[in-house]
Amino acid sequence: MVTVRAPATSANLGSGFDVFGVAFDRPADVVTVERARETTIEVTGVGSEYIPSDPAKNTAGVVASALDAPAHIAIDKGVRPSSGLGSSAASAAATAVALNELYDRNLSDHELVRVAAEGEAAVSGTAHADNVAPAILGGFTVVRDGGVESVDASIPLVAVLPDIVVSTRDARRVVPETLSMDDMVETVGSAATLTIGMHRNDPELVGQGMRESVVTPARAALIQGYDRAVDAACAAGATGATVSGAGPAILAVTHRGDQRDVAGAMLDAFEAEGIDARAYTSTIGNGATVF
Ligand code: HSE
């Protein structure tokens, strides 16, 4: 029996659409695998009622099939599904790492990112590795066609998850297909600034580097209370805030010591909109961990 914890993650970070990701130190999914003749899945925890236990429809089941590693897979969800916090990625990542260990497959972390992304693709229809990469490798990750790079960073984060539903399909559909040269220059400048900020552990640069004017506003329009929450976060000391993944969670970067104020301000903003929300304070954390 092997148990693995894989964390929530945030993809995009504004300027790094489909490229950047970070691992949180919490919340996390915890997955326990045990050898079996055929794969079965049991899901407990937050939002488990929305997650299919059919192995063909569950990211963990698809990962088991890709690794030819049948198992009983027990998933304890800490990351709410459809949150923009990498819920299915956390399950896929934890399962890939756990089965690699259970069956002595000796795959590298980078190979496991590919396998976990296959699991995500089979279930969600989109093969983005920008959540599974940080869920496995930890830190700040950059995913491109040629592979994935990661670097450790210590940046305080606040994620606020409003109790609203944004369909992943809508969040993808509203992404513009073209952008102007001005927007491209702004995005490249922001992405480069954010990357330097991660290397220097500088929340100011990371927050500035999240600015992006193409995908973010299109998706923000799907999240009631977004502008109010972002304004409140910045007034309370956040260095930047943006849509986390496909939403509806909002990710804010802060200086150390400002996290509680930023979280409180964002929660108040959603309350003023009549929307329940929950906040997670974290720093950029480690990837999947075998117990
Ligand atoms: N980069 C992806 C998106 C992450 O924003 O759609 C969610 O799968």
Short mmCIF file of C-alpha atoms and ligand atoms in Angstrom, two decimals:
data_model
loop_
_atom_site.label_atom_id
_atom_site.label_comp_id
_atom_site.label_asym_id
_atom_site.label_seq_id
_atom_site.Cartn_x
_atom_site.Cartn_y
_atom_site.Cartn_z
CA MET A 1 0.00 0.00 0.00
CA VAL A 2 1.34 3.47 -0.87
CA THR A 3 -0.10 6.84 0.14
CA VAL A 4 0.74 10.11 -1.61
CA ARG A 5 -0.31 13.69 -0.93
CA ALA A 6 -0.49 16.06 -3.91
CA PRO A 7 -1.29 19.74 -3.45
CA ALA A 8 -3.70 22.21 -4.97
CA THR A 9 -2.14 24.26 -7.74
CA SER A 10 -2.82 27.43 -9.66
CA ALA A 11 -2.22 27.60 -13.40
CA ASN A 12 -1.66 30.59 -15.70
CA LEU A 13 -0.76 33.26 -13.08
CA GLY A 14 -2.21 35.85 -15.47
CA SER A 15 0.64 36.31 -17.93
CA GLY A 16 1.55 32.61 -18.31
CA PHE A 17 -1.62 31.25 -19.88
CA ASP A 18 -1.29 27.45 -20.36
CA VAL A 19 2.40 27.77 -19.34
CA PHE A 20 2.92 28.85 -15.70
CA GLY A 21 1.86 26.99 -12.56
CA VAL A 22 2.54 27.02 -8.82
CA ALA A 23 2.05 24.45 -6.08
CA PHE A 24 0.30 25.48 -2.85
CA ASP A 25 1.30 23.98 0.46
CA ARG A 26 -2.41 23.32 1.14
CA PRO A 27 -5.12 22.12 0.52
CA ALA A 28 -4.23 18.72 -0.97
CA ASP A 29 -5.64 15.40 -2.12
CA VAL A 30 -4.42 12.24 -0.41
CA VAL A 31 -4.44 9.07 -2.51
CA THR A 32 -3.81 5.53 -1.26
CA VAL A 33 -3.21 2.71 -3.76
CA GLU A 34 -3.18 -1.02 -3.23
CA ARG A 35 -2.44 -3.70 -5.84
CA ALA A 36 -5.57 -5.33 -7.29
CA ARG A 37 -6.57 -7.44 -10.29
CA GLU A 38 -8.58 -4.60 -11.72
CA THR A 39 -8.84 -0.95 -10.91
CA THR A 40 -11.54 0.28 -8.56
CA ILE A 41 -11.90 3.80 -7.19
CA GLU A 42 -13.38 5.14 -3.97
CA VAL A 43 -13.69 8.90 -3.51
CA THR A 44 -14.27 10.70 -0.19
CA GLY A 45 -13.81 14.29 0.98
CA VAL A 46 -14.80 17.67 -0.39
CA GLY A 47 -16.97 17.50 -3.50
CA SER A 48 -16.57 13.72 -3.75
CA GLU A 49 -20.24 13.41 -4.73
CA TYR A 50 -19.43 15.08 -8.06
CA ILE A 51 -16.54 12.78 -8.95
CA PRO A 52 -17.17 9.56 -10.89
CA SER A 53 -15.78 6.35 -9.45
CA ASP A 54 -15.83 4.68 -12.88
CA PRO A 55 -12.09 4.24 -13.68
CA ALA A 56 -12.69 5.20 -17.32
CA LYS A 57 -14.13 8.56 -16.24
CA ASN A 58 -11.80 9.37 -13.37
CA THR A 59 -8.32 10.87 -13.93
CA ALA A 60 -6.85 8.40 -11.43
CA GLY A 61 -8.33 5.43 -13.32
CA VAL A 62 -6.95 6.68 -16.61
CA VAL A 63 -3.52 7.10 -15.01
CA ALA A 64 -3.67 3.49 -13.67
CA SER A 65 -4.53 2.28 -17.14
CA ALA A 66 -1.73 4.33 -18.77
CA LEU A 67 0.76 2.80 -16.31
CA ASP A 68 -0.72 -0.69 -16.70
CA ALA A 69 -0.92 -0.69 -12.90
CA PRO A 70 -4.32 -1.97 -11.70
CA ALA A 71 -5.10 -0.96 -8.14
CA HIS A 72 -7.73 -0.11 -5.61
CA ILE A 73 -7.41 3.68 -5.47
CA ALA A 74 -8.80 5.58 -2.47
CA ILE A 75 -8.94 9.33 -3.10
CA ASP A 76 -9.53 11.69 -0.18
CA LYS A 77 -10.33 15.03 -1.77
CA GLY A 78 -9.05 18.18 -0.12
CA VAL A 79 -9.24 20.24 -3.32
CA ARG A 80 -12.79 21.09 -4.41
CA PRO A 81 -13.65 20.02 -7.98
CA SER A 82 -14.21 22.79 -10.56
CA SER A 83 -12.46 25.33 -8.36
CA GLY A 84 -9.61 26.53 -10.57
CA LEU A 85 -7.25 25.05 -7.98
CA GLY A 86 -6.19 21.94 -9.89
CA SER A 87 -8.54 19.43 -8.27
CA SER A 88 -8.41 16.71 -10.93
CA ALA A 89 -4.68 17.38 -11.38
CA ALA A 90 -4.04 16.75 -7.68
CA SER A 91 -5.75 13.34 -7.92
CA ALA A 92 -3.98 12.45 -11.18
CA ALA A 93 -0.59 13.55 -9.86
CA ALA A 94 -0.92 11.71 -6.55
CA THR A 95 -2.08 8.54 -8.33
CA ALA A 96 0.76 8.63 -10.87
CA VAL A 97 3.37 9.06 -8.15
CA ALA A 98 1.78 6.39 -5.92
CA LEU A 99 1.48 3.76 -8.68
CA ASN A 100 5.02 4.46 -9.86
CA GLU A 101 6.14 3.59 -6.33
CA LEU A 102 3.76 0.64 -5.82
CA TYR A 103 4.74 -1.05 -9.10
CA ASP A 104 8.44 0.04 -9.09
CA ARG A 105 8.05 1.65 -12.50
CA ASN A 106 11.02 3.99 -11.90
CA LEU A 107 9.58 6.75 -14.04
CA SER A 108 11.15 10.18 -13.60
CA ASP A 109 9.07 13.09 -12.27
CA HIS A 110 8.99 14.54 -15.77
CA GLU A 111 7.62 11.28 -17.20
CA LEU A 112 5.03 11.21 -14.42
CA VAL A 113 3.92 14.72 -15.41
CA ARG A 114 3.22 13.37 -18.92
CA VAL A 115 1.26 10.37 -17.55
CA ALA A 116 -0.77 12.53 -15.16
CA ALA A 117 -1.53 14.98 -18.00
CA GLU A 118 -2.85 12.05 -20.06
CA GLY A 119 -5.21 11.27 -17.19
CA GLU A 120 -6.41 14.87 -17.15
CA ALA A 121 -6.82 14.91 -20.93
CA ALA A 122 -8.85 11.72 -21.07
CA VAL A 123 -11.35 13.04 -18.56
CA SER A 124 -11.48 16.79 -19.19
CA GLY A 125 -10.68 16.73 -22.92
CA THR A 126 -7.78 19.16 -22.55
CA ALA A 127 -4.21 17.97 -22.04
CA HIS A 128 -2.80 20.92 -20.13
CA ALA A 129 0.09 19.96 -17.90
CA ASP A 130 0.18 23.35 -16.17
CA ASN A 131 -1.59 21.96 -13.07
CA VAL A 132 -0.10 18.45 -12.93
CA ALA A 133 3.44 19.82 -13.34
CA PRO A 134 3.45 21.83 -10.08
CA ALA A 135 1.34 19.12 -8.36
CA ILE A 136 4.21 16.68 -8.99
CA LEU A 137 7.32 18.87 -9.09
CA GLY A 138 6.30 21.60 -6.64
CA GLY A 139 7.46 25.21 -6.80
CA PHE A 140 6.94 27.41 -9.86
CA THR A 141 6.70 25.51 -13.13
CA VAL A 142 6.92 26.41 -16.81
CA VAL A 143 5.32 23.97 -19.26
CA ARG A 144 6.12 24.08 -22.97
CA ASP A 145 5.93 21.68 -25.91
CA GLY A 146 9.46 20.50 -25.22
CA GLY A 147 8.97 19.69 -21.54
CA VAL A 148 8.69 21.32 -18.16
CA GLU A 149 11.04 23.42 -16.02
CA SER A 150 10.62 24.05 -12.32
CA VAL A 151 12.21 26.20 -9.66
CA ASP A 152 11.61 26.42 -5.93
CA ALA A 153 10.22 29.72 -4.74
CA SER A 154 8.92 31.07 -1.47
CA ILE A 155 6.10 33.47 -2.24
CA PRO A 156 3.06 34.05 0.02
CA LEU A 157 -0.26 33.31 -1.68
CA VAL A 158 -3.95 33.71 -0.94
CA ALA A 159 -6.56 31.84 -2.96
CA VAL A 160 -10.20 32.72 -2.45
CA LEU A 161 -12.80 30.33 -3.81
CA PRO A 162 -16.30 31.82 -4.23
CA ASP A 163 -19.21 29.45 -4.05
CA ILE A 164 -20.14 29.83 -7.71
CA VAL A 165 -19.79 27.56 -10.71
CA VAL A 166 -17.86 28.45 -13.85
CA SER A 167 -17.99 25.81 -16.54
CA THR A 168 -14.53 24.86 -17.80
CA ARG A 169 -15.98 24.78 -21.30
CA ASP A 170 -17.15 28.42 -20.99
CA ALA A 171 -13.82 29.44 -19.47
CA ARG A 172 -12.07 27.98 -22.53
CA ARG A 173 -14.64 29.30 -25.01
CA VAL A 174 -14.17 32.95 -23.97
CA VAL A 175 -10.41 32.90 -24.53
CA PRO A 176 -9.75 35.22 -27.51
CA GLU A 177 -8.12 33.56 -30.52
CA THR A 178 -5.96 36.53 -31.46
CA LEU A 179 -4.21 39.35 -29.65
CA SER A 180 -2.72 42.67 -30.69
CA MET A 181 1.00 43.39 -30.79
CA ASP A 182 0.56 45.78 -27.83
CA ASP A 183 -1.10 43.04 -25.79
CA MET A 184 1.62 40.56 -26.73
CA VAL A 185 4.35 43.00 -25.67
CA GLU A 186 2.59 43.57 -22.33
CA THR A 187 2.17 39.82 -21.76
CA VAL A 188 5.79 38.98 -22.56
CA GLY A 189 6.99 41.81 -20.31
CA SER A 190 4.78 40.59 -17.48
CA ALA A 191 5.77 36.93 -17.87
CA ALA A 192 9.46 37.84 -17.82
CA THR A 193 8.96 40.07 -14.77
CA LEU A 194 7.10 37.29 -12.95
CA THR A 195 9.84 34.78 -13.73
CA ILE A 196 12.55 37.08 -12.36
CA GLY A 197 10.34 37.66 -9.31
CA MET A 198 10.13 33.92 -8.66
CA HIS A 199 13.90 33.58 -8.88
CA ARG A 200 14.40 36.47 -6.46
CA ASN A 201 11.53 35.45 -4.15
CA ASP A 202 10.20 38.95 -4.67
CA PRO A 203 6.39 39.18 -4.23
CA GLU A 204 6.37 42.71 -5.68
CA LEU A 205 7.76 41.55 -9.03
CA VAL A 206 5.60 38.41 -9.08
CA GLY A 207 2.46 40.48 -8.45
CA GLN A 208 3.38 43.01 -11.17
CA GLY A 209 4.13 40.14 -13.54
CA MET A 210 0.61 38.73 -13.25
CA ARG A 211 -0.84 41.63 -15.29
CA GLU A 212 -2.38 40.48 -18.53
CA SER A 213 -5.15 42.05 -20.64
CA VAL A 214 -6.36 39.31 -22.98
CA VAL A 215 -7.41 36.08 -21.25
CA THR A 216 -7.86 37.44 -17.73
CA PRO A 217 -10.58 40.05 -18.43
CA ALA A 218 -12.49 37.58 -20.63
CA ARG A 219 -12.57 35.04 -17.82
CA ALA A 220 -13.08 37.59 -15.04
CA ALA A 221 -16.42 38.44 -16.66
CA LEU A 222 -17.61 34.93 -15.74
CA ILE A 223 -16.85 35.43 -12.03
CA GLN A 224 -19.40 37.57 -10.17
CA GLY A 225 -17.57 39.86 -7.75
CA TYR A 226 -14.17 39.48 -9.44
CA ASP A 227 -13.33 43.20 -9.80
CA ARG A 228 -14.51 43.95 -6.28
CA ALA A 229 -12.43 41.11 -4.81
CA VAL A 230 -9.29 42.05 -6.75
CA ASP A 231 -9.62 45.75 -5.80
CA ALA A 232 -10.11 44.74 -2.15
CA ALA A 233 -7.08 42.43 -2.27
CA CYS A 234 -4.85 45.16 -3.70
CA ALA A 235 -6.13 47.75 -1.20
CA ALA A 236 -5.25 45.29 1.60
CA GLY A 237 -1.68 44.90 0.35
CA ALA A 238 -1.74 42.24 -2.37
CA THR A 239 0.94 42.89 -4.98
CA GLY A 240 -1.26 41.35 -7.69
CA ALA A 241 -4.32 39.17 -8.16
CA THR A 242 -5.76 37.23 -11.06
CA VAL A 243 -8.00 34.35 -12.05
CA SER A 244 -6.63 31.04 -10.74
CA GLY A 245 -6.62 28.53 -13.60
CA ALA A 246 -9.98 28.58 -15.32
CA GLY A 247 -11.60 30.07 -12.16
CA PRO A 248 -13.68 30.74 -10.20
CA ALA A 249 -10.91 30.91 -7.55
CA ILE A 250 -8.90 34.13 -7.45
CA LEU A 251 -5.18 34.00 -6.67
CA ALA A 252 -3.49 36.90 -4.87
CA VAL A 253 0.23 37.34 -4.16
CA THR A 254 1.17 39.14 -0.97
CA HIS A 255 4.08 40.14 1.19
CA ARG A 256 4.65 37.99 4.25
CA GLY A 257 2.39 39.20 7.05
CA ASP A 258 -0.34 40.57 4.74
CA GLN A 259 -2.05 37.27 3.97
CA ARG A 260 -4.76 37.46 6.61
CA ASP A 261 -5.72 41.02 5.68
CA VAL A 262 -5.84 40.15 1.99
CA ALA A 263 -7.88 37.02 2.60
CA GLY A 264 -10.31 38.93 4.86
CA ALA A 265 -10.71 41.76 2.34
CA MET A 266 -11.51 39.34 -0.48
CA LEU A 267 -13.98 37.39 1.64
CA ASP A 268 -15.70 40.67 2.61
CA ALA A 269 -15.89 41.65 -1.05
CA PHE A 270 -17.67 38.42 -1.96
CA GLU A 271 -19.94 38.72 1.08
CA ALA A 272 -20.95 42.19 -0.17
CA GLU A 273 -21.98 40.47 -3.42
CA GLY A 274 -24.02 37.92 -1.43
CA ILE A 275 -21.62 35.11 -2.29
CA ASP A 276 -20.14 32.67 0.22
CA ALA A 277 -16.43 32.12 -0.25
CA ARG A 278 -13.56 30.38 1.43
CA ALA A 279 -9.93 31.46 1.65
CA TYR A 280 -6.71 29.45 1.61
CA THR A 281 -3.48 31.07 2.75
CA SER A 282 -0.36 29.31 1.60
CA THR A 283 3.12 29.76 0.27
CA ILE A 284 4.44 28.16 -2.89
CA GLY A 285 5.03 24.62 -1.71
CA ASN A 286 6.33 21.17 -2.52
CA GLY A 287 4.94 18.73 -5.05
CA ALA A 288 3.58 15.25 -4.47
CA THR A 289 4.96 13.58 -1.35
CA VAL A 290 5.03 9.86 -0.63
CA PHE A 291 4.14 9.08 2.98
N1 HSE B 1 -4.36 26.51 -18.44
C1 HSE B 1 -5.63 25.87 -18.24
C2 HSE B 1 -6.74 26.89 -18.47
C3 HSE B 1 -5.67 25.41 -16.81
O1 HSE B 1 -6.59 27.99 -17.96
O2 HSE B 1 -7.71 26.60 -19.15
C4 HSE B 1 -6.94 24.70 -16.47
O3 HSE B 1 -6.94 23.43 -17.07
#
